XYZ file of C-alpha atoms in Angstrom:
535
model
C -136.839 93.318 46.255
C -133.247 92.142 46.750
C -132.410 93.593 43.338
C -134.032 96.930 44.115
C -132.318 97.182 47.502
C -128.926 96.589 45.926
C -129.608 98.993 43.103
C -130.609 101.743 45.504
C -127.608 101.148 47.724
C -125.366 101.330 44.665
C -126.435 104.897 44.090
C -124.830 105.838 47.377
C -121.465 104.268 46.575
C -118.511 106.597 46.951
C -115.971 107.057 44.125
C -113.154 104.598 44.431
C -110.146 105.686 46.439
C -106.709 106.630 45.239
C -105.508 103.280 46.533
C -107.885 101.554 44.131
C -106.560 103.565 41.224
C -103.050 102.572 42.187
C -103.880 98.957 41.412
C -105.269 99.684 37.962
C -103.427 98.774 34.796
C -102.983 102.416 33.889
C -101.008 102.985 37.074
C -98.343 100.343 36.563
C -96.127 103.041 35.116
C -95.626 106.570 36.409
C -95.790 108.053 32.921
C -98.386 108.211 30.154
C -96.764 108.161 26.701
C -98.136 109.753 23.552
C -96.818 109.961 20.026
C -95.917 113.417 18.752
C -95.624 113.760 14.978
C -95.166 109.975 14.852
C -91.595 110.276 16.065
C -90.686 111.472 19.549
C -92.511 110.244 22.640
C -94.117 112.756 24.965
C -94.482 111.719 28.579
C -97.084 113.220 30.883
C -96.656 112.324 34.563
C -99.317 109.826 35.578
C -100.353 111.902 38.585
C -101.047 114.920 36.362
C -102.829 112.770 33.781
C -105.036 111.322 36.512
C -105.914 114.741 37.911
C -106.949 116.076 34.512
C -108.615 113.108 32.841
C -109.802 110.702 35.535
C -110.663 112.571 38.704
C -111.531 116.089 37.596
C -115.065 117.256 36.945
C -115.009 118.063 33.183
C -116.756 121.378 33.883
C -113.929 122.641 36.114
C -111.007 124.701 34.702
C -108.006 122.526 33.895
C -105.681 125.529 34.185
C -106.275 125.506 37.946
C -104.738 122.036 38.061
C -101.795 123.179 35.938
C -101.249 126.249 38.116
C -101.200 124.097 41.236
C -98.820 121.666 39.537
C -96.349 124.467 38.829
C -96.770 125.995 42.297
C -95.837 122.616 43.770
C -92.482 122.902 42.037
C -93.254 120.558 39.138
C -92.294 121.342 35.558
C -94.260 121.392 32.325
C -93.011 121.423 28.751
C -94.542 122.711 25.532
C -94.884 119.167 24.186
C -96.634 117.974 27.334
C -99.129 120.824 27.174
C -99.883 120.211 23.495
C -100.465 116.558 24.357
C -102.894 117.569 27.119
C -104.724 119.907 24.718
C -105.120 117.216 22.076
C -106.253 114.660 24.646
C -108.882 117.099 25.906
C -109.981 117.729 22.339
C -110.281 113.997 21.647
C -112.629 113.807 24.646
C -114.661 116.743 23.268
C -113.664 118.937 26.206
C -113.117 121.837 23.839
C -113.463 124.674 26.337
C -110.946 123.028 28.667
C -108.562 122.517 25.754
C -108.939 126.137 24.667
C -108.257 127.382 28.204
C -105.031 125.373 28.339
C -104.005 126.638 24.902
C -104.337 130.298 25.900
C -102.784 129.644 29.312
C -99.796 128.042 27.609
C -99.292 131.137 25.450
C -99.771 133.565 28.339
C -97.211 131.728 30.466
C -94.617 131.842 27.712
C -94.307 128.134 27.013
C -93.775 128.899 23.336
C -93.136 131.727 20.924
C -96.063 132.560 18.611
C -96.153 129.946 15.865
C -98.631 129.123 13.120
C -99.272 125.612 14.430
C -100.512 127.041 17.736
C -102.742 129.539 15.949
C -104.238 126.784 13.800
C -104.919 124.644 16.862
C -106.624 127.569 18.622
C -108.759 128.221 15.544
C -110.047 124.674 15.601
C -110.780 124.795 19.335
C -112.475 128.210 19.191
C -114.770 127.016 16.409
C -115.699 123.903 18.373
C -116.077 125.655 21.737
C -117.504 129.061 20.811
C -118.679 128.895 17.215
C -117.438 129.765 13.745
C -117.958 133.531 14.142
C -115.455 133.735 16.983
C -113.046 131.579 15.000
C -113.292 134.045 12.100
C -112.603 136.965 14.454
C -109.605 135.172 15.888
C -108.269 134.436 12.396
C -108.520 138.141 11.521
C -106.541 138.999 14.666
C -103.577 136.803 13.708
C -100.714 138.937 12.339
C -100.533 138.453 8.573
C -96.899 137.395 8.675
C -97.923 134.492 10.947
C -100.893 133.386 8.845
C -99.164 130.398 7.330
C -100.807 127.662 5.288
C -101.728 125.837 8.498
C -103.935 128.725 9.647
C -105.812 128.918 6.358
C -106.168 125.150 6.262
C -107.538 125.171 9.805
C -110.116 127.857 8.970
C -111.084 125.902 5.854
C -111.609 122.849 8.026
C -113.733 124.922 10.425
C -116.007 125.902 7.536
C -116.134 122.272 6.461
C -117.185 121.255 9.968
C -120.183 123.611 9.866
C -120.818 122.678 6.213
C -120.533 126.212 4.859
C -119.667 125.523 1.224
C -119.554 129.167 0.098
C -117.086 130.308 2.758
C -114.983 127.178 2.340
C -114.683 127.827 -1.391
C -113.782 131.484 -0.782
C -110.993 130.595 1.639
C -109.726 128.003 -0.853
C -109.493 130.728 -3.514
C -107.427 132.840 -1.103
C -105.194 129.856 -0.420
C -104.640 129.344 -4.150
C -103.751 133.016 -4.560
C -101.214 132.751 -1.724
C -99.804 129.447 -2.933
C -101.145 127.548 0.087
C -103.531 125.217 -1.745
C -101.200 122.511 -2.943
C -101.517 120.350 0.157
C -103.576 117.186 -0.025
C -104.907 118.020 3.436
C -106.635 121.221 2.326
C -108.181 119.551 -0.716
C -109.403 116.677 1.449
C -111.280 119.094 3.724
C -113.096 120.535 0.726
C -113.614 117.106 -0.810
C -115.198 115.795 2.373
C -117.378 118.908 2.627
C -118.720 118.265 -0.873
C -119.398 114.641 0.055
C -121.168 115.579 3.298
C -123.351 118.141 1.508
C -124.087 115.751 -1.385
C -122.377 117.982 -3.949
C -121.199 114.939 -5.866
C -120.530 116.831 -9.110
C -118.173 119.120 -7.205
C -116.405 116.039 -5.838
C -115.694 114.922 -9.400
C -114.553 118.415 -10.452
C -112.195 118.713 -7.490
C -110.873 115.240 -8.219
C -109.994 116.251 -11.784
C -108.415 119.475 -10.520
C -106.191 117.534 -8.121
C -105.081 115.218 -10.930
C -104.313 118.133 -13.260
C -102.281 119.928 -10.584
C -100.393 116.782 -9.627
C -101.712 116.752 -6.061
C -101.259 113.229 -4.805
C -104.175 111.334 -3.279
C -103.809 109.995 0.249
C -105.918 107.482 2.154
C -108.398 110.181 3.216
C -108.888 111.145 -0.426
C -109.594 107.553 -1.414
C -111.868 107.001 1.589
C -113.957 110.071 0.747
C -114.212 109.045 -2.895
C -115.294 105.529 -1.931
C -118.000 106.935 0.329
C -119.101 109.293 -2.440
C -119.459 106.454 -4.940
C -121.312 104.387 -2.344
C -123.738 107.261 -1.734
C -124.473 107.220 -5.470
C -124.630 103.379 -5.503
C -121.769 103.515 -8.009
C -120.281 100.070 -7.382
C -118.141 100.276 -10.512
C -116.576 103.484 -9.200
C -115.551 101.767 -5.954
C -114.153 98.800 -7.880
C -112.044 101.081 -10.089
C -110.609 102.971 -7.123
C -109.557 99.742 -5.439
C -108.031 98.538 -8.700
C -106.053 101.789 -8.868
C -104.730 101.061 -5.387
C -103.685 97.567 -6.403
C -101.834 98.839 -9.480
C -99.822 101.508 -7.651
C -97.306 100.126 -5.115
C -96.802 103.609 -3.650
C -100.336 103.276 -2.314
C -100.873 99.593 -1.685
C -97.663 98.881 0.215
C -98.306 101.312 3.069
C -99.617 99.598 6.216
C -101.914 102.467 7.180
C -103.838 102.024 3.924
C -105.680 99.121 5.517
C -108.327 101.691 6.456
C -109.206 102.403 2.818
C -110.156 98.767 2.289
C -112.075 98.835 5.578
C -114.073 101.811 4.289
C -114.737 99.971 1.028
C -115.864 96.898 2.969
C -118.275 99.015 4.970
C -119.717 100.558 1.812
C -120.050 97.206 0.050
C -121.786 95.845 3.145
C -124.292 98.698 3.200
C -125.027 98.030 -0.458
C -125.715 94.369 0.348
C -122.586 93.119 -1.447
C -121.304 90.889 1.330
C -118.870 88.898 -0.818
C -117.164 92.082 -1.990
C -117.148 93.351 1.588
C -115.543 90.118 2.775
C -112.817 90.306 0.119
C -112.098 93.943 0.976
C -111.732 93.053 4.658
C -109.270 90.301 3.781
C -107.204 92.787 1.754
C -107.360 95.186 4.662
C -105.934 92.494 6.944
C -103.123 91.779 4.470
C -101.883 95.344 4.876
C -101.706 95.316 8.654
C -98.392 95.533 10.418
C -97.877 94.373 13.998
C -97.980 97.989 15.204
C -101.268 98.750 13.400
C -102.971 95.476 14.316
C -104.500 96.534 17.630
C -105.699 99.822 16.145
C -107.485 97.973 13.345
C -108.941 95.178 15.453
C -112.230 96.833 16.559
C -113.046 98.052 13.052
C -112.445 94.695 11.405
C -114.360 92.767 14.059
C -117.321 95.138 13.838
C -117.480 94.893 10.058
C -117.136 91.115 9.957
C -120.073 90.988 12.369
C -122.062 93.366 10.176
C -121.818 90.984 7.206
C -122.611 87.962 9.368
C -119.146 86.364 9.538
C -119.191 84.932 13.053
C -116.202 82.655 12.445
C -114.076 85.646 11.421
C -114.999 87.530 14.588
C -113.937 84.537 16.665
C -110.743 84.085 14.632
C -109.651 87.691 15.175
C -110.515 87.507 18.856
C -108.348 84.405 19.297
C -105.438 86.076 17.492
C -105.779 89.183 19.604
C -105.884 87.189 22.836
C -102.664 85.379 21.941
C -100.782 88.559 22.805
C -102.186 88.440 26.310
C -100.520 91.682 27.343
C -103.144 94.264 26.528
C -106.699 92.964 26.777
C -108.464 96.300 26.670
C -111.958 96.849 27.986
C -112.865 98.575 24.708
C -111.924 95.474 22.736
C -114.017 93.257 24.982
C -116.949 95.586 24.367
C -116.359 95.384 20.612
C -116.407 91.587 20.581
C -119.387 91.335 22.922
C -121.408 93.803 20.837
C -120.388 91.948 17.663
C -121.714 88.620 18.928
C -124.879 90.346 20.099
C -125.227 91.822 16.610
C -124.887 88.258 15.302
C -127.656 87.249 17.740
C -125.383 84.789 19.539
C -126.051 85.721 23.137
C -124.320 82.598 24.472
C -120.994 83.503 22.857
C -121.417 87.087 24.032
C -122.090 85.740 27.519
C -118.905 83.647 27.505
C -116.788 86.673 26.519
C -118.550 88.802 29.112
C -117.928 86.249 31.864
C -114.275 86.103 30.849
C -114.104 89.888 31.171
C -115.841 89.682 34.554
C -113.295 87.159 35.806
C -110.413 89.450 34.840
C -111.747 92.408 36.807
C -112.052 92.519 40.575
C -113.455 96.040 40.540
C -115.855 97.636 38.049
C -115.574 101.372 37.560
C -118.839 101.622 35.631
C -121.657 99.697 33.983
C -120.642 100.234 30.347
C -119.950 96.596 29.383
C -122.534 95.083 31.762
C -125.164 97.359 30.207
C -124.648 95.602 26.858
C -125.612 92.248 28.319
C -128.371 93.758 30.457
C -129.911 95.236 27.296
C -129.568 91.952 25.388
C -131.231 89.879 28.105
C -133.906 92.518 28.688
C -134.848 92.553 25.004
C -135.230 88.778 25.125
C -137.293 89.014 28.291
C -134.749 87.145 30.403
C -134.902 89.474 33.379
C -133.440 86.889 35.742
C -130.121 87.017 33.861
C -130.295 90.809 33.498
C -130.873 91.253 37.225
C -128.088 88.791 38.066
C -125.609 90.893 36.056
C -126.769 94.043 37.828
C -126.264 92.403 41.212
C -122.798 91.030 40.372
C -121.642 94.369 38.998
C -122.843 96.240 42.065
C -121.041 93.772 44.316
C -117.814 94.585 42.430
C -118.241 98.308 42.962
C -120.158 99.281 39.830
C -122.705 102.063 40.055
C -125.837 101.768 37.871
C -126.268 104.692 35.492
C -129.364 105.874 33.718
C -128.646 103.525 30.804
C -128.734 100.601 33.228
C -132.226 101.577 34.335
C -133.434 102.316 30.792
C -132.158 98.947 29.551
C -133.999 97.153 32.343
C -137.125 98.948 31.158
C -136.732 97.168 27.806
C -137.670 93.965 29.605
C -139.991 95.066 32.389
C -142.466 96.997 30.240
C -143.166 94.226 27.660
C -143.656 91.829 30.594
C -146.059 94.362 32.121
C -144.025 94.422 35.317
C -145.082 97.986 35.970
C -144.043 98.278 39.623
C -140.425 97.678 38.570
C -140.925 99.792 35.428
C -142.019 102.776 37.520
C -139.071 102.390 39.866
C -136.554 102.053 37.020
C -137.986 105.077 35.228
C -137.774 107.197 38.374
C -134.210 106.077 39.064
C -133.165 106.903 35.485
C -134.799 110.328 35.526
C -133.350 111.162 38.938
C -129.823 110.535 37.599
C -130.479 112.435 34.357
C -128.581 115.689 33.914
C -129.386 118.506 31.516
C -127.397 118.055 28.318
C -127.409 114.270 28.456
C -128.476 112.715 25.153
C -130.747 110.186 26.839
C -134.476 110.749 26.985
C -137.116 108.222 28.065
C -138.960 106.676 25.158
C -142.445 108.213 24.818
C -143.879 104.695 24.462
C -142.332 103.681 27.794
C -143.645 106.762 29.570
C -147.079 106.276 28.020
C -147.272 102.651 29.186
C -146.274 103.641 32.720
C -148.754 106.524 32.957
C -151.498 104.353 31.475
C -150.819 101.780 34.204
C -150.801 104.384 36.988
C -154.050 105.938 35.759
C -155.763 102.560 35.421
C -154.749 101.642 38.973
C -155.717 105.033 40.364
C -152.232 105.652 41.720
C -152.446 109.423 41.426
C -149.741 110.139 44.004
C -147.139 108.051 42.156
C -148.163 109.563 38.809
C -147.907 113.137 40.060
C -144.541 112.382 41.652
C -143.203 111.105 38.312
C -144.662 114.111 36.458
C -142.933 116.506 38.864
C -139.654 114.621 38.468
C -139.829 114.722 34.660
C -140.702 118.409 34.733
C -137.913 119.283 37.184
C -135.392 117.771 34.756
C -136.934 119.649 31.803
C -137.704 116.336 30.097
C -141.309 117.392 29.553
C -142.604 120.893 28.844
C -144.861 122.883 31.147
C -147.799 122.280 28.787
C -147.297 118.519 28.885
C -146.864 118.693 32.669
C -150.251 120.404 32.982
C -151.930 118.122 30.432
C -150.668 114.985 32.178
C -151.779 116.245 35.582
C -155.282 117.033 34.276
C -155.465 113.714 32.420
C -154.475 111.700 35.500
C -157.167 113.409 37.587
C -159.869 113.006 34.924
C -161.072 109.460 35.626
C -163.533 109.676 32.723
C -160.910 110.489 30.088
C -160.208 107.755 27.540
C -157.491 109.676 25.703
C -154.396 107.423 25.302
C -151.387 108.538 27.337
C -149.219 108.676 24.205
C -151.500 111.402 22.824
C -151.207 113.409 26.034
C -147.417 113.166 25.712
C -147.627 114.110 22.033
C -146.205 117.569 22.551
C -142.867 116.131 23.612
C -142.853 112.761 21.875
C -140.867 114.191 18.980
C -137.821 114.597 21.226
C -136.810 110.978 20.816
C -138.052 108.301 18.489
C -135.504 105.614 19.288
C -133.082 104.441 21.925
C -130.061 106.680 22.394
C -126.712 104.911 22.585
C -124.626 105.112 25.697
C -121.780 107.605 24.959
C -119.056 104.992 24.683
C -121.165 102.926 22.298
C -119.699 105.173 19.610
C -116.666 102.857 19.770
C -118.753 100.216 18.047
C -120.371 102.576 15.555
C -117.325 102.600 13.293
C -118.740 102.888 9.818
C -117.641 105.984 7.934
C -114.319 106.757 6.332
C -113.612 109.508 8.774
C -114.592 107.405 11.765
C -112.118 104.754 10.695
C -109.390 107.334 10.161
C -110.349 109.474 13.161
C -107.457 108.616 15.452
C -104.913 110.173 13.156
C -107.096 112.631 11.248
C -107.486 115.192 14.050
C -103.750 115.677 14.257
C -103.527 115.904 10.470
C -106.152 118.627 10.335
C -104.706 121.144 12.761
C -101.940 121.793 15.171
C -99.035 120.116 13.415
C -95.704 121.587 14.331
């Protein structure tokens, strides 16, 4: 009951104050730097950054914040606004980013330029669909339709996997002399890979060689993934040998990612020795500036092939810096040890992270340990973490409740299961990827029916229905089933109409950090800026 009382009280916690933010690591400087074209630094005032990315409801217009900023006598530059747009895009706030892009043009922060058009094309496609992106492309004056615009539209077609339209725009680019960039060919190459047109991958590869179009790391990464999809181990080996033989490739620090992609593919094919060797070669190509970027990928992949000692080695090296112990890196190491089924090591890293933080903004890292202990049935430890996190200001989210369910239901602790399910559903918002597992709901309803707790069952049915988690038909079927004391139909069959919605546990949004497996996930941080909006 102490746990439940604390959990309920946590739901009423207020957001932390501005004074709390002022003590955070991000606030030690008044400016937030960002690289622009890998050369000049762009600085966005911390107060503006906080208003847009930390405090603001993502559904609210960002331009209102910018308008107020200007009205208060503050200044904004073109570079700062482009940085804001790209940061919004990286957070998948495409509509916000598009609003800022048009606002920037309307307010005269720049003359019309092809890089801005290409950026808008990408955002329109992501926010409003490919048809609107096509209409916008047609509206761009022909004299401003530079290679960047065509390349951006090509990438839009690649994103929606429209091979025919992508090939047509590539033909136009060839006619206009815009098709000699590696970037454009990579978009088409990746499209062929994603749509399993492996013969077209080979044909495009030959075409690039004949035309003297140089391969870059994205080209190699896509080819490695293509060969892996075909289980062509020899093909991967030959590509890596080509890298070794050509210093113009192998000596660049950022090519570590190609070996990381190869390691991932070898690992998926069960070739752990080859994966290990590829990871070692990836490490050899790391510079001091790239090291922290590469850390989470390498740690995750070493864990995937069962190399616990390598995970610990990298963690010790990373900690030697001592200046930038990021939360995301703690989560990577904790999840890696959990993947290796070493909950004690994961616990030690988690407790270290706990000791470094006096205030918890959310339950993201605690949820990892809560899930691990719940799966093992150690609810005492899971509950202890919940209590400690609440005491430090953390607010349980629906993933907290759903992870507790992983332990309560197998232990047949249905009173707590019912409460956790209701708390999770009450927090649920339309559009959230989470859905309760049909098996969990079935077990709970079976318990309520068996115990004749009709009031509790009907309350849960209404709650699920109000959140559109179950359909009206299932709502009615469940209500009738609960009232029919003679019915022996299993609850899972009554839920059958909606059970297709989810067949497995959905990851918490930030868990994507640890799902770093594909070539384009590994290269993601720089790829977005390569695709569109360069200026």
